[in-house]
XYZ file of C-alpha atoms in Angstrom:
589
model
C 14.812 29.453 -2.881
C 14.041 26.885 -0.475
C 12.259 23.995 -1.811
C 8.854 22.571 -0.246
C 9.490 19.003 -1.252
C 9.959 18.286 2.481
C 7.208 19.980 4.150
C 6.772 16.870 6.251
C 9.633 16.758 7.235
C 9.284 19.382 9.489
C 7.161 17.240 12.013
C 10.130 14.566 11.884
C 12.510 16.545 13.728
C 11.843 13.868 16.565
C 15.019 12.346 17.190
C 16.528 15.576 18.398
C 13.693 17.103 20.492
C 12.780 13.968 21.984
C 16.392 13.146 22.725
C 16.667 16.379 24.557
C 14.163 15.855 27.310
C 13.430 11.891 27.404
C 14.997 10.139 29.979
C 14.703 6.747 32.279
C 11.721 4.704 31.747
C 10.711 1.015 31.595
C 12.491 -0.875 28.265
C 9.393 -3.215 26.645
C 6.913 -0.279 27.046
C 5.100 2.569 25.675
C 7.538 4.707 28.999
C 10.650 6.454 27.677
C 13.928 4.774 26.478
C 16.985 4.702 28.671
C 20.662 4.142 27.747
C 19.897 6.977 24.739
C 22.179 9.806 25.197
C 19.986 13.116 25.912
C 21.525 16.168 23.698
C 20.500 19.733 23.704
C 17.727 20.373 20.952
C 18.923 22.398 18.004
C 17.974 23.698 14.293
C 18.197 20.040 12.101
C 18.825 20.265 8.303
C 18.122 18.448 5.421
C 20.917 18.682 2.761
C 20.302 18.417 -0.905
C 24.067 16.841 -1.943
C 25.150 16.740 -5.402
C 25.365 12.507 -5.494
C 24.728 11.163 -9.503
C 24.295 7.298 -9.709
C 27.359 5.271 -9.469
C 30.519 6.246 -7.386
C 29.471 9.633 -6.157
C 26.145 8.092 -4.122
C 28.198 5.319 -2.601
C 31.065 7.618 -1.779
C 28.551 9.576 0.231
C 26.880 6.212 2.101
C 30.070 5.015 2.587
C 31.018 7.865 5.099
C 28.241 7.336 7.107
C 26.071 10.233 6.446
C 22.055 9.626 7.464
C 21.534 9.797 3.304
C 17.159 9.364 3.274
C 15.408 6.856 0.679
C 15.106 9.664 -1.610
C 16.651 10.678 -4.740
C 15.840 13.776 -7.443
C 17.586 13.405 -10.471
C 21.354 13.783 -9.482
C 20.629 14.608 -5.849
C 20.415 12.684 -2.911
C 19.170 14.176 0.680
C 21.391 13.843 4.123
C 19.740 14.579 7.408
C 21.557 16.431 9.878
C 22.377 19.317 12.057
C 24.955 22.116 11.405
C 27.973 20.619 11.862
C 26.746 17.363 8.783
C 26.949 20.512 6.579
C 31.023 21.411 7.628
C 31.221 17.314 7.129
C 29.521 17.328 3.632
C 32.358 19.976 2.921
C 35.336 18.286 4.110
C 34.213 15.210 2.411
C 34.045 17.519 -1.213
C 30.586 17.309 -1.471
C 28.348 19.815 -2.916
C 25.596 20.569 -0.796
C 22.792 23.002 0.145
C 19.979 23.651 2.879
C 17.262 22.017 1.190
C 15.233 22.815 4.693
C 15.287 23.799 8.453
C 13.446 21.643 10.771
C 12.169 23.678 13.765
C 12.310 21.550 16.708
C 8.383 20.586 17.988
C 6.597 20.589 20.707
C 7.133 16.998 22.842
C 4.144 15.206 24.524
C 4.111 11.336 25.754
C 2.075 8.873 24.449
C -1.700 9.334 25.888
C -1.441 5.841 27.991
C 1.723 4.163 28.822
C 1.410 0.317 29.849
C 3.990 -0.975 32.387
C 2.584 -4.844 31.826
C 5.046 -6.615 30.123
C 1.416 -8.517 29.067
C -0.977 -7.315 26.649
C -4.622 -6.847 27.414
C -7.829 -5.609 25.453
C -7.336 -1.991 26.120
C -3.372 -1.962 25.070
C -4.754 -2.067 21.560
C -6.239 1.627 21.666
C -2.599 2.891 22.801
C -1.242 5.312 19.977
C 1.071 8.127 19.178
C 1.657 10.951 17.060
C -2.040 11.236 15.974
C -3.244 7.717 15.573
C 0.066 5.361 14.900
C -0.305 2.585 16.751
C 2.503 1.466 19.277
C 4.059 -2.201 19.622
C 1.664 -2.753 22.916
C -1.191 -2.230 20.259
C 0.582 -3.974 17.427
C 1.010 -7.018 20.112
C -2.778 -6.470 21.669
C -4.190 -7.073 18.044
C -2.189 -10.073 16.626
C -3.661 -11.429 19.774
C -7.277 -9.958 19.110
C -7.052 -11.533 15.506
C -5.897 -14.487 16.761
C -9.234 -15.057 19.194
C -11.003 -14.206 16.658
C -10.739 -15.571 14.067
C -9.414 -19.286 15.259
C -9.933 -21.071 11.735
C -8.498 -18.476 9.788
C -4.657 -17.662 12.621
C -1.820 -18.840 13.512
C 0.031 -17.066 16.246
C 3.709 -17.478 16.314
C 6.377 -16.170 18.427
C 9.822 -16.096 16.353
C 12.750 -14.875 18.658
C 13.399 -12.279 20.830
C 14.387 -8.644 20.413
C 18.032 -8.190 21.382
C 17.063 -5.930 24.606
C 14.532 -9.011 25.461
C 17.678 -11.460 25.558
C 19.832 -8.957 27.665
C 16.882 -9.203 29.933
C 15.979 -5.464 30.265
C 12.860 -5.212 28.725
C 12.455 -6.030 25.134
C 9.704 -7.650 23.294
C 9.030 -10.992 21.468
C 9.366 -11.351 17.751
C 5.596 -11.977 16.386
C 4.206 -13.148 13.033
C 0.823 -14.466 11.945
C 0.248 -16.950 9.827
C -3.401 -16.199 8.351
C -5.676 -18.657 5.673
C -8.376 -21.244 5.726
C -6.954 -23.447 8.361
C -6.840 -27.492 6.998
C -4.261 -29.719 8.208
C -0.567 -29.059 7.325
C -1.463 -25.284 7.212
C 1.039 -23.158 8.979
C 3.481 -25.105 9.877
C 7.238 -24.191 10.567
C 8.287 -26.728 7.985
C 8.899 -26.287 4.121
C 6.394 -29.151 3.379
C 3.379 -27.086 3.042
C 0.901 -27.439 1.076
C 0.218 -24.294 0.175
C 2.295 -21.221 -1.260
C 3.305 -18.554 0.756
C 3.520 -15.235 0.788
C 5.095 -13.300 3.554
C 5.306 -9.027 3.971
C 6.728 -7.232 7.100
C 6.930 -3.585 7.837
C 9.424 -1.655 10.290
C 12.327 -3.319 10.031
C 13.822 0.561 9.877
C 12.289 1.529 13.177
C 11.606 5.584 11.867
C 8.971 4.479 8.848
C 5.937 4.313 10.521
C 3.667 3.881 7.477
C 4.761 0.295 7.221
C 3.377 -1.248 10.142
C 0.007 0.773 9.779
C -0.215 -0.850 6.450
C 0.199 -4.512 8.247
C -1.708 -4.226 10.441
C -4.554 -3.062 8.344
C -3.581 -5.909 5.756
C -4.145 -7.902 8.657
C -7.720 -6.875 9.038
C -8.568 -6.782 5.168
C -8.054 -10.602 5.575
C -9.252 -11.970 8.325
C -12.404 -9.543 7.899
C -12.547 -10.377 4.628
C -12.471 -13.912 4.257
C -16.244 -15.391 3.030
C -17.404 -11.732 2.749
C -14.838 -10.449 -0.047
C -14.890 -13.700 -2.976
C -11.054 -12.300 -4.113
C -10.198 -12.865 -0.226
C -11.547 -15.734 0.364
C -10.022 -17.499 -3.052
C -6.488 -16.223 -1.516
C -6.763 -17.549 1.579
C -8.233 -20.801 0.534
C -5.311 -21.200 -1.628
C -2.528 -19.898 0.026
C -0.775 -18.729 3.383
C -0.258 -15.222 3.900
C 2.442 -14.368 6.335
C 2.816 -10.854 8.539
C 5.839 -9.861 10.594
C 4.030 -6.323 11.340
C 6.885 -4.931 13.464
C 10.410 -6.819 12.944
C 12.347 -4.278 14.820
C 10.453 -3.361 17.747
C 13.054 -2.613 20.191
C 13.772 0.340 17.465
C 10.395 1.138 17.520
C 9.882 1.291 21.336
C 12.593 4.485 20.937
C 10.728 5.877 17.828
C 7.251 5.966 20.052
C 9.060 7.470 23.029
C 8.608 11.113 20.733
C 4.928 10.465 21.489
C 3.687 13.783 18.827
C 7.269 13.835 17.702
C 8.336 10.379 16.908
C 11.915 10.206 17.564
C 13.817 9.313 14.129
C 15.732 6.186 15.660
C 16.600 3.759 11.865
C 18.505 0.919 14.119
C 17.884 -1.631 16.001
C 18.276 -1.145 20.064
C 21.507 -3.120 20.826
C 24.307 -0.739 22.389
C 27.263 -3.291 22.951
C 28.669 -1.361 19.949
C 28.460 2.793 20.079
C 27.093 2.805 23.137
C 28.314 6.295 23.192
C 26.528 7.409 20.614
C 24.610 10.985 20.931
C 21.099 10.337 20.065
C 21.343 12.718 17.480
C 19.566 12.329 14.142
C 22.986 11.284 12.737
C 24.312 9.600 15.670
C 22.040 6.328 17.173
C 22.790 3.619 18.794
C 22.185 -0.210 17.340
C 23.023 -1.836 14.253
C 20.976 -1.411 10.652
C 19.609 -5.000 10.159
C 18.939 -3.743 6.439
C 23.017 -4.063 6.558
C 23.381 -7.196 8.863
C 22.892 -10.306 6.330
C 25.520 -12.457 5.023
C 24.550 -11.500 1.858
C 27.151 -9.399 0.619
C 27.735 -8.176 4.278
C 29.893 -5.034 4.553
C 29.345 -3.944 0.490
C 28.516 -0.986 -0.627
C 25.941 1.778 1.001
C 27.335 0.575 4.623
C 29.252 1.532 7.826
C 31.481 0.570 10.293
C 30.721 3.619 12.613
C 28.601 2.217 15.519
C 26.865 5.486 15.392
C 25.781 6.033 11.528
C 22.293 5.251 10.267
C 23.981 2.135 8.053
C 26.362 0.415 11.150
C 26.272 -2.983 9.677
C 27.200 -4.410 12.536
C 30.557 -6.046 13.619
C 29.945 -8.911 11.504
C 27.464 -10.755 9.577
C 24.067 -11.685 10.896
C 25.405 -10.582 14.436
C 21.740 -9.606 15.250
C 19.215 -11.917 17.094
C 16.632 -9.843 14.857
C 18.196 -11.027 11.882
C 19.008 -14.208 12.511
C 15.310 -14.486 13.582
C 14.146 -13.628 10.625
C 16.415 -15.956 8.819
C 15.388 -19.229 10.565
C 11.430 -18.356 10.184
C 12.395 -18.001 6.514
C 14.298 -21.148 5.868
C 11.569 -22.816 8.046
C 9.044 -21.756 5.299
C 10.889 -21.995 1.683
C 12.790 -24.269 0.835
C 16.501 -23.248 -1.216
C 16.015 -23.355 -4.665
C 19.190 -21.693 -5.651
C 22.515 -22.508 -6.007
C 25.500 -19.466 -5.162
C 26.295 -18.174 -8.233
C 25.457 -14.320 -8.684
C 23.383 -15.245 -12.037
C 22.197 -18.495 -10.874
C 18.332 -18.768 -11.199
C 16.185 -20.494 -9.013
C 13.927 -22.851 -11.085
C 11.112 -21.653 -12.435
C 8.573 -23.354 -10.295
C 9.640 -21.901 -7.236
C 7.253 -20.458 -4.975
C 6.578 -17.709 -2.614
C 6.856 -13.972 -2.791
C 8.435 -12.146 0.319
C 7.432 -8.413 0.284
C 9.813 -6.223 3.064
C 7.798 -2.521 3.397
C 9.952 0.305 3.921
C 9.482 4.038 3.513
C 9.476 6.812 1.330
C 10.134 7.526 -2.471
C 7.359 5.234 -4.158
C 9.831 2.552 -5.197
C 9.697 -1.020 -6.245
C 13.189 -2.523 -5.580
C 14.575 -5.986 -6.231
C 17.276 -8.492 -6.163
C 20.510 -7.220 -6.528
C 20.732 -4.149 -3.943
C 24.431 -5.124 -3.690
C 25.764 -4.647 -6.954
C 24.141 -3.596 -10.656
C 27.334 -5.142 -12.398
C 25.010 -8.371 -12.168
C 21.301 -9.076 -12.494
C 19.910 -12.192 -11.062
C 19.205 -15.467 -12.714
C 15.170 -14.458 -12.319
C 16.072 -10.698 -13.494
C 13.336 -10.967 -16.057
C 10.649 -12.082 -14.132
C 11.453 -10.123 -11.046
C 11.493 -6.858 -13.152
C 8.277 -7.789 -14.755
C 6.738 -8.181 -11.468
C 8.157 -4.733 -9.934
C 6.635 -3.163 -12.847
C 2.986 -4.698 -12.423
C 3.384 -3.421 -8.805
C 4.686 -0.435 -9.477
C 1.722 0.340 -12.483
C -0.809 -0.503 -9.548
C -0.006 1.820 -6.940
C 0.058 4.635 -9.947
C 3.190 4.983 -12.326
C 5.931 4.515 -9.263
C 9.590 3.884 -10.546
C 10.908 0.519 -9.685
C 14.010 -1.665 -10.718
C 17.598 -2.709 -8.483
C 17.992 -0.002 -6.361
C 21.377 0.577 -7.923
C 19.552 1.681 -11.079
C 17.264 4.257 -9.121
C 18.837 4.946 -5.879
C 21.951 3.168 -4.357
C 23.331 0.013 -3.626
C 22.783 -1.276 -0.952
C 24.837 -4.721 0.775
C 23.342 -6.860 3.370
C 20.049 -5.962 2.773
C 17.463 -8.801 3.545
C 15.657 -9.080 0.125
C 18.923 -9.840 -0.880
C 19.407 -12.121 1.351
C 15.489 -13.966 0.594
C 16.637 -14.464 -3.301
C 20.280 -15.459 -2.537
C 19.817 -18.065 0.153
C 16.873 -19.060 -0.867
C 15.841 -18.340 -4.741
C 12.375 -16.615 -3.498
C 11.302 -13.447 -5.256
C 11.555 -10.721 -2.999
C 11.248 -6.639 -3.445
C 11.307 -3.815 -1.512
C 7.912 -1.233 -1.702
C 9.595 2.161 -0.597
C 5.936 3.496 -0.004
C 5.028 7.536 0.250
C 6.125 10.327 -2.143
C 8.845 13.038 -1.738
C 7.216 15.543 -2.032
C 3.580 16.934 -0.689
C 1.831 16.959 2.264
C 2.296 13.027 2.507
C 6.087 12.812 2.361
C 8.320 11.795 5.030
C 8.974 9.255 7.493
C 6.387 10.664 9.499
C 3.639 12.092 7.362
C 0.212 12.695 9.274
C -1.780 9.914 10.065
C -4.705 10.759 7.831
C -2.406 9.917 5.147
C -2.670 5.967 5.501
C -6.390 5.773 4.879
C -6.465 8.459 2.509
C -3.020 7.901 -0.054
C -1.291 4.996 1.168
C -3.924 1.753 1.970
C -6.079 2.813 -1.522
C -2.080 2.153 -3.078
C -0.914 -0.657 -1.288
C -3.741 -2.951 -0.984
C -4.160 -3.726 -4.330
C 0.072 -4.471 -4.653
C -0.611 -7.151 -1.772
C -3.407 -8.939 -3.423
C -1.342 -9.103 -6.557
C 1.712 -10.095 -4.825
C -0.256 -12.653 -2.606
C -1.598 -14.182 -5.938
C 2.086 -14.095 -7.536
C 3.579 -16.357 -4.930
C 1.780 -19.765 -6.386
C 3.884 -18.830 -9.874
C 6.122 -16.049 -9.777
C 9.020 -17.067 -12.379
C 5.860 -18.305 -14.780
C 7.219 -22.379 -14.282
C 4.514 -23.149 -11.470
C 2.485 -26.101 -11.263
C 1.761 -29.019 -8.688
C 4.036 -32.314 -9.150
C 1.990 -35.639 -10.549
C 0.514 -37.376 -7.609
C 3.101 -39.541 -5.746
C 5.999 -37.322 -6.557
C 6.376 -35.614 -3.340
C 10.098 -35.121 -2.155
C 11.506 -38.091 -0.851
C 14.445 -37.565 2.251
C 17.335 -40.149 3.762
C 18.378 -38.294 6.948
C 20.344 -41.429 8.121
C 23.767 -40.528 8.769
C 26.304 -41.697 6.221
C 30.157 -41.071 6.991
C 32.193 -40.110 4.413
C 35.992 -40.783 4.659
C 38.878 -38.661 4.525
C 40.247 -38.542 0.983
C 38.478 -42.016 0.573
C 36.105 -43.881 -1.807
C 32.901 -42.747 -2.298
C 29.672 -43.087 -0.484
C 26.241 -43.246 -1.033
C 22.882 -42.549 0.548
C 19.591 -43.762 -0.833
C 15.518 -43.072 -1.673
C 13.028 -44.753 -3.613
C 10.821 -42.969 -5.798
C 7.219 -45.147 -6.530
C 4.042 -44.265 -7.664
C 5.350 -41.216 -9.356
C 4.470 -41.705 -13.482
C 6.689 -40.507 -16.059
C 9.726 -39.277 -16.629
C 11.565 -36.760 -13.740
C 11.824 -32.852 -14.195
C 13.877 -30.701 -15.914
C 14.336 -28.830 -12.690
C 14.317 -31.683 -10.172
C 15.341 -30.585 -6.773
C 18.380 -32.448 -4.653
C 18.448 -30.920 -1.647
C 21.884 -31.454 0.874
C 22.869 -31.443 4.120
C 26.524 -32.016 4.681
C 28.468 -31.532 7.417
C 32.504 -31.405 7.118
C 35.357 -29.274 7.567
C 36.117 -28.188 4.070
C 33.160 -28.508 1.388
C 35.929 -27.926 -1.527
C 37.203 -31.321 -1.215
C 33.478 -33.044 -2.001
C 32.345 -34.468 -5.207
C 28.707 -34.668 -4.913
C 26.473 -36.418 -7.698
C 23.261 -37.694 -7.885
C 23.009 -41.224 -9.423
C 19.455 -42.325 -10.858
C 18.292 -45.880 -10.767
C 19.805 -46.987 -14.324
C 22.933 -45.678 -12.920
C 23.695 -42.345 -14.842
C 25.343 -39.740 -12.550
C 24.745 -35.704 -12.370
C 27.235 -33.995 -11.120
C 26.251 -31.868 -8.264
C 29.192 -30.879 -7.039
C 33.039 -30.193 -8.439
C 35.720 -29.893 -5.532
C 37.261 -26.339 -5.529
C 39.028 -24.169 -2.916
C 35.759 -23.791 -1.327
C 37.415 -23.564 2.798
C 33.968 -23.349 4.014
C 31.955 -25.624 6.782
C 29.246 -27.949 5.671
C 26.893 -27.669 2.710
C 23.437 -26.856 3.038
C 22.180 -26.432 -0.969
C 19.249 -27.666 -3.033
C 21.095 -28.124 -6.829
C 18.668 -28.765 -9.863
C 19.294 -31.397 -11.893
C 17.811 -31.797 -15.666
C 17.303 -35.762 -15.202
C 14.237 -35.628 -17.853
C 15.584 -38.393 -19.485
C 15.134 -40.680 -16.277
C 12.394 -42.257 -15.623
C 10.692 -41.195 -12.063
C 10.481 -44.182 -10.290
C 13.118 -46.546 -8.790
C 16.208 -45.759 -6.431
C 17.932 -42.943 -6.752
C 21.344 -41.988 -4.771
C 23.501 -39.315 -3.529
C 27.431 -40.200 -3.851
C 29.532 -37.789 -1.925
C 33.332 -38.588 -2.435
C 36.031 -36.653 -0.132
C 39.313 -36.320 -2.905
C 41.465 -34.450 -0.577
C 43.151 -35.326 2.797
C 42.753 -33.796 6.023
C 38.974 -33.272 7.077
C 35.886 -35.129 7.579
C 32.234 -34.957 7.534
C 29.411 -36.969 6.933
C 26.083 -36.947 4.839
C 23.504 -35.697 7.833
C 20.347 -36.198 5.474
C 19.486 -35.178 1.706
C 16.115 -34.748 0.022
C 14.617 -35.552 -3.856
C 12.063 -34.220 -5.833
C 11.932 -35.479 -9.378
């Protein structure tokens, strides 16, 4: 008996149809996608594969297969066509057709812009019954922005990897939205307010996501001195919105026009260029896969052409090291390297990465469940608030309810930088609003009424979301040396200097030493931080560490110190052979 939990599904069959009759076009537009291989259009199949928790489900992501965000009880789902099912076989899985997708009718987007510029009318240009495509996405941030001047900041992150190959491509946009006052905004980890940052269509195919930006866009800005719980948010903090971070991937999804083609990946072809354009075979890499965190773990490939390609190394994309750099220009590291190390507990900031479907709440760690993070408690309690809001969804690591998952960037958020971060997996299984492409109608009717209220909570959450918040006394801000000190090779210790004054009472629990060190092997260093009546904290042990430079905020319980007076940093090199130098360090007691 077939099952209907996929009845959606069967306007998704997009990557195949559209692959079958798109070719040429101008790259950067709403115009068809070259250098994707045209195939012939064919019946496409979802598989329901016997895949429990545990080894079986990362068996069957670790060969490659296009597995979906979906899961019922010991079941996962593979997209394919008929010759995934002979695969499923040979690989000894168990699987049946759970559906046949009939191929669809193609038809272009209504308008298709050729200006690699944006004007007023770009931001009517849609798709597939209302979706709106990256020209529109671009045409609005722009519309906000002249808009609503006190309220925007427009800023323009990187470029798409087709954009720095120079055929086509787009620029990497965010917007930076609260009541403007000075400091606000700013691409440094000084500000003054908290910040809470949520992006959608990083997986090119899950359109929901960036309709639910960009309308989170215009519950703010519309919103602000009209709506009182708006306009205490963005008094108090700075919301930030990446609504497309793929859109090179996107730019292929949209070339399906009313059959969005079912590209996951981002656009680069220098590896599997040869690719088929299948639903199972795309180019580009998965920048869900490309971080350093845990690059190349479990629920990856390395086939060019599967849905999970994590690339030939870590953070090889320009998309992801984009993202990276706007991050670690707005939070500051708060956690040291250890799997179960916690970030303190007055960290701030919330990063919220939208993806689609199977109404999860996922967090911190997607690589592994033999560990939980140091903020496991917190983190969980906070995926089940959100999860209670949008109406009973399931939520914890996604090991524990779907897969793990390496390289992911939530991950990557918490373990370079100690910020809580989740994943929203947003639309059912099942019904007539499942899919990666459910009808437009859907976002105003199921999904906005859902997600709205999970951004206002998260939004608020990002002042105090490991329940240790609370503003510094007056004078206390972090004090930084960033004069160069050299440190010799297997030699006597050095030191580097600031002065804490004004600053009453006695330092944290949880004081922040923040270090930038630059040498050829950070396992020889001894670092310690020496307070002004001359006790030292280590920092630092040397170990076989053989990597380059140290970049790490360490927290230090110095509350027996007093704050004020001159504290140092003593960086000692015990072992011979390689050299560095202190390039600048940072204190906040």
């Amino acid at each position: 008996m077939k099952s209907t939990r996929r009845s959606l599904l069967t306007l998704a069959v997009a990557g195949v149809a559209a692959a079958a009759v798109v070719t040429g076009g101008t790259p950067g537009t709403a115009g068809p996608a070259p250098g994707v291989a045209a195939v012939q259009a064919g019946p496409t199949y979802v598989y329901k594969v016997h895949a429990p928790l545990g080894a079986a489900a990362q068996n069957l992501l670790g060969r490659g297969f296009d597995v979906l965000e979906d899961r019922d009880g010991d079941y996962l789902f593979v997209l394919g066509d008929a010759t995934t099912g002979a695969g499923l076989k040979q690989a000894g899985f168990t699987a049946v057709i759970d559906e046949v997708l009939p191929a669809p009718e193609w038809q272009p987007p209504a308008k298709k812009s050729q200006s690699p510029t944006f004007d007023a009318a770009d931001i009517n240009e849609t798709y597939y019954g209302g979706y709106r495509t990256i020209n529109a996405h671009w045409s609005h941030l722009d519309q906000v922005g002249q808009q609503y001047p006190n309220l925007t900041t427009l800023v323009d992150y990187g470029d798409s990897w087709k954009k720095t190959q120079g055929a086509g491509g787009y620029d990497l946009r965010a917007i930076c939205i609260t009541k403007k006052n000075a400091g606000d905004c700013a691409l440094n980890t000084s500000a003054p307010k908290p910040r809470f940052f949520v992006m959608g269509q990083l997986h090119a195919r899950e359109l929901t996501t960036g309709d639910t930006a960009w309308k989170w866009i215009d519950h703010l800005t519309t919103g602000y001195g009209v709506d009182a719980e708006v306009t205490a948010l963005l008094d108090t903090t700075e919301v930030w919105v990446v609504p497309i971070a793929n859109p090179d991937g996107v730019n292929i999804v949209q070339q399906g026009g009313n059959s969005p083609r079912y590209q996951r990946k981002n656009a680069n072809t220098t590896n599997g260029s040869n690719c088929s354009g299948t639903s199972s075979s795309q180019i580009g890499i998965d920048l869900n896969r490309n971080t350093d965190s845990h690059w190349g773990g479990e629920g990856t490939s390395s086939n060019p052409c599967d849905q999970t390609y994590k690339g030939p190394s870590a953070n090889s994309e320009v998309e992801t090291k984009a993202l990276q750099a706007l991050w670690r220009n707005l939070y500051r590291d708060r956690r040291g390297t250890g799997a179960t190390d916690a970030a303190p507990a007055d960290t701030t900031g919330v990063v919220i990465s939208m993806h689609s479907y199977s109404n999860l709440v996922l967090f911190p760690w997607g690589w592994t469940t033999s560990y939980k993070t140091g903020n496991d408690a917190a983190l969980r309690g906070m995926a089940r608030d959100m999860a209670s809001l949008a109406g009973g969804w399931q939520y914890g690591q996604p090991g524990e309810v779907l897969y793990n998952a390496a390289g992911a960037t939530d991950d990557w958020v918490y373990d370079d930088l100690g910020v809580a971060s989740f994943v929203w997996e947003i639309g059912p299984s099942s019904g007539t609003c499942s899919g990666f492409f459910p009808a437009f109608s859907c976002q105003a009717s199921t999904f906005w009424p859902k997600t709205k209220p999970m951004l206002m909570y998260a939004a608020k959450k990002a002042a105090n979301p490991y329940g240790g918040g609370g503003n510094p006394p007056v004078g206390c801000a972090k004090q930084t040396n960033d004069t160069d000190v050299a440190i010799p090779d297997n030699g006597a210790a050095v030191t580097s200097a600031v002065t804490i004054a004004g600053c009453e009472g006695n330092a944290s629990a949880s004081s922040q030493v923040e270090v930038h060190i630059v040498h050829t092997y950070r396992g020889d260093l001894v670092i310690d931080l020496v307070a002004p009546d001359g006790t030292a904290y280590r920092l630092k042990a040397s170990n076989n560490d053989s990597g380059d430079n140290i970049d790490t905020t360490y927290t230090a319980n110095v509350s027996s110190e007093a704050r004020n007076g001159t504290w140092q940093l003593r960086v000692q090199d015990v072992y011979s052979a390689d050299t560095g130098r202190i390039n600048s360090w940072s204190l906040t007691v």
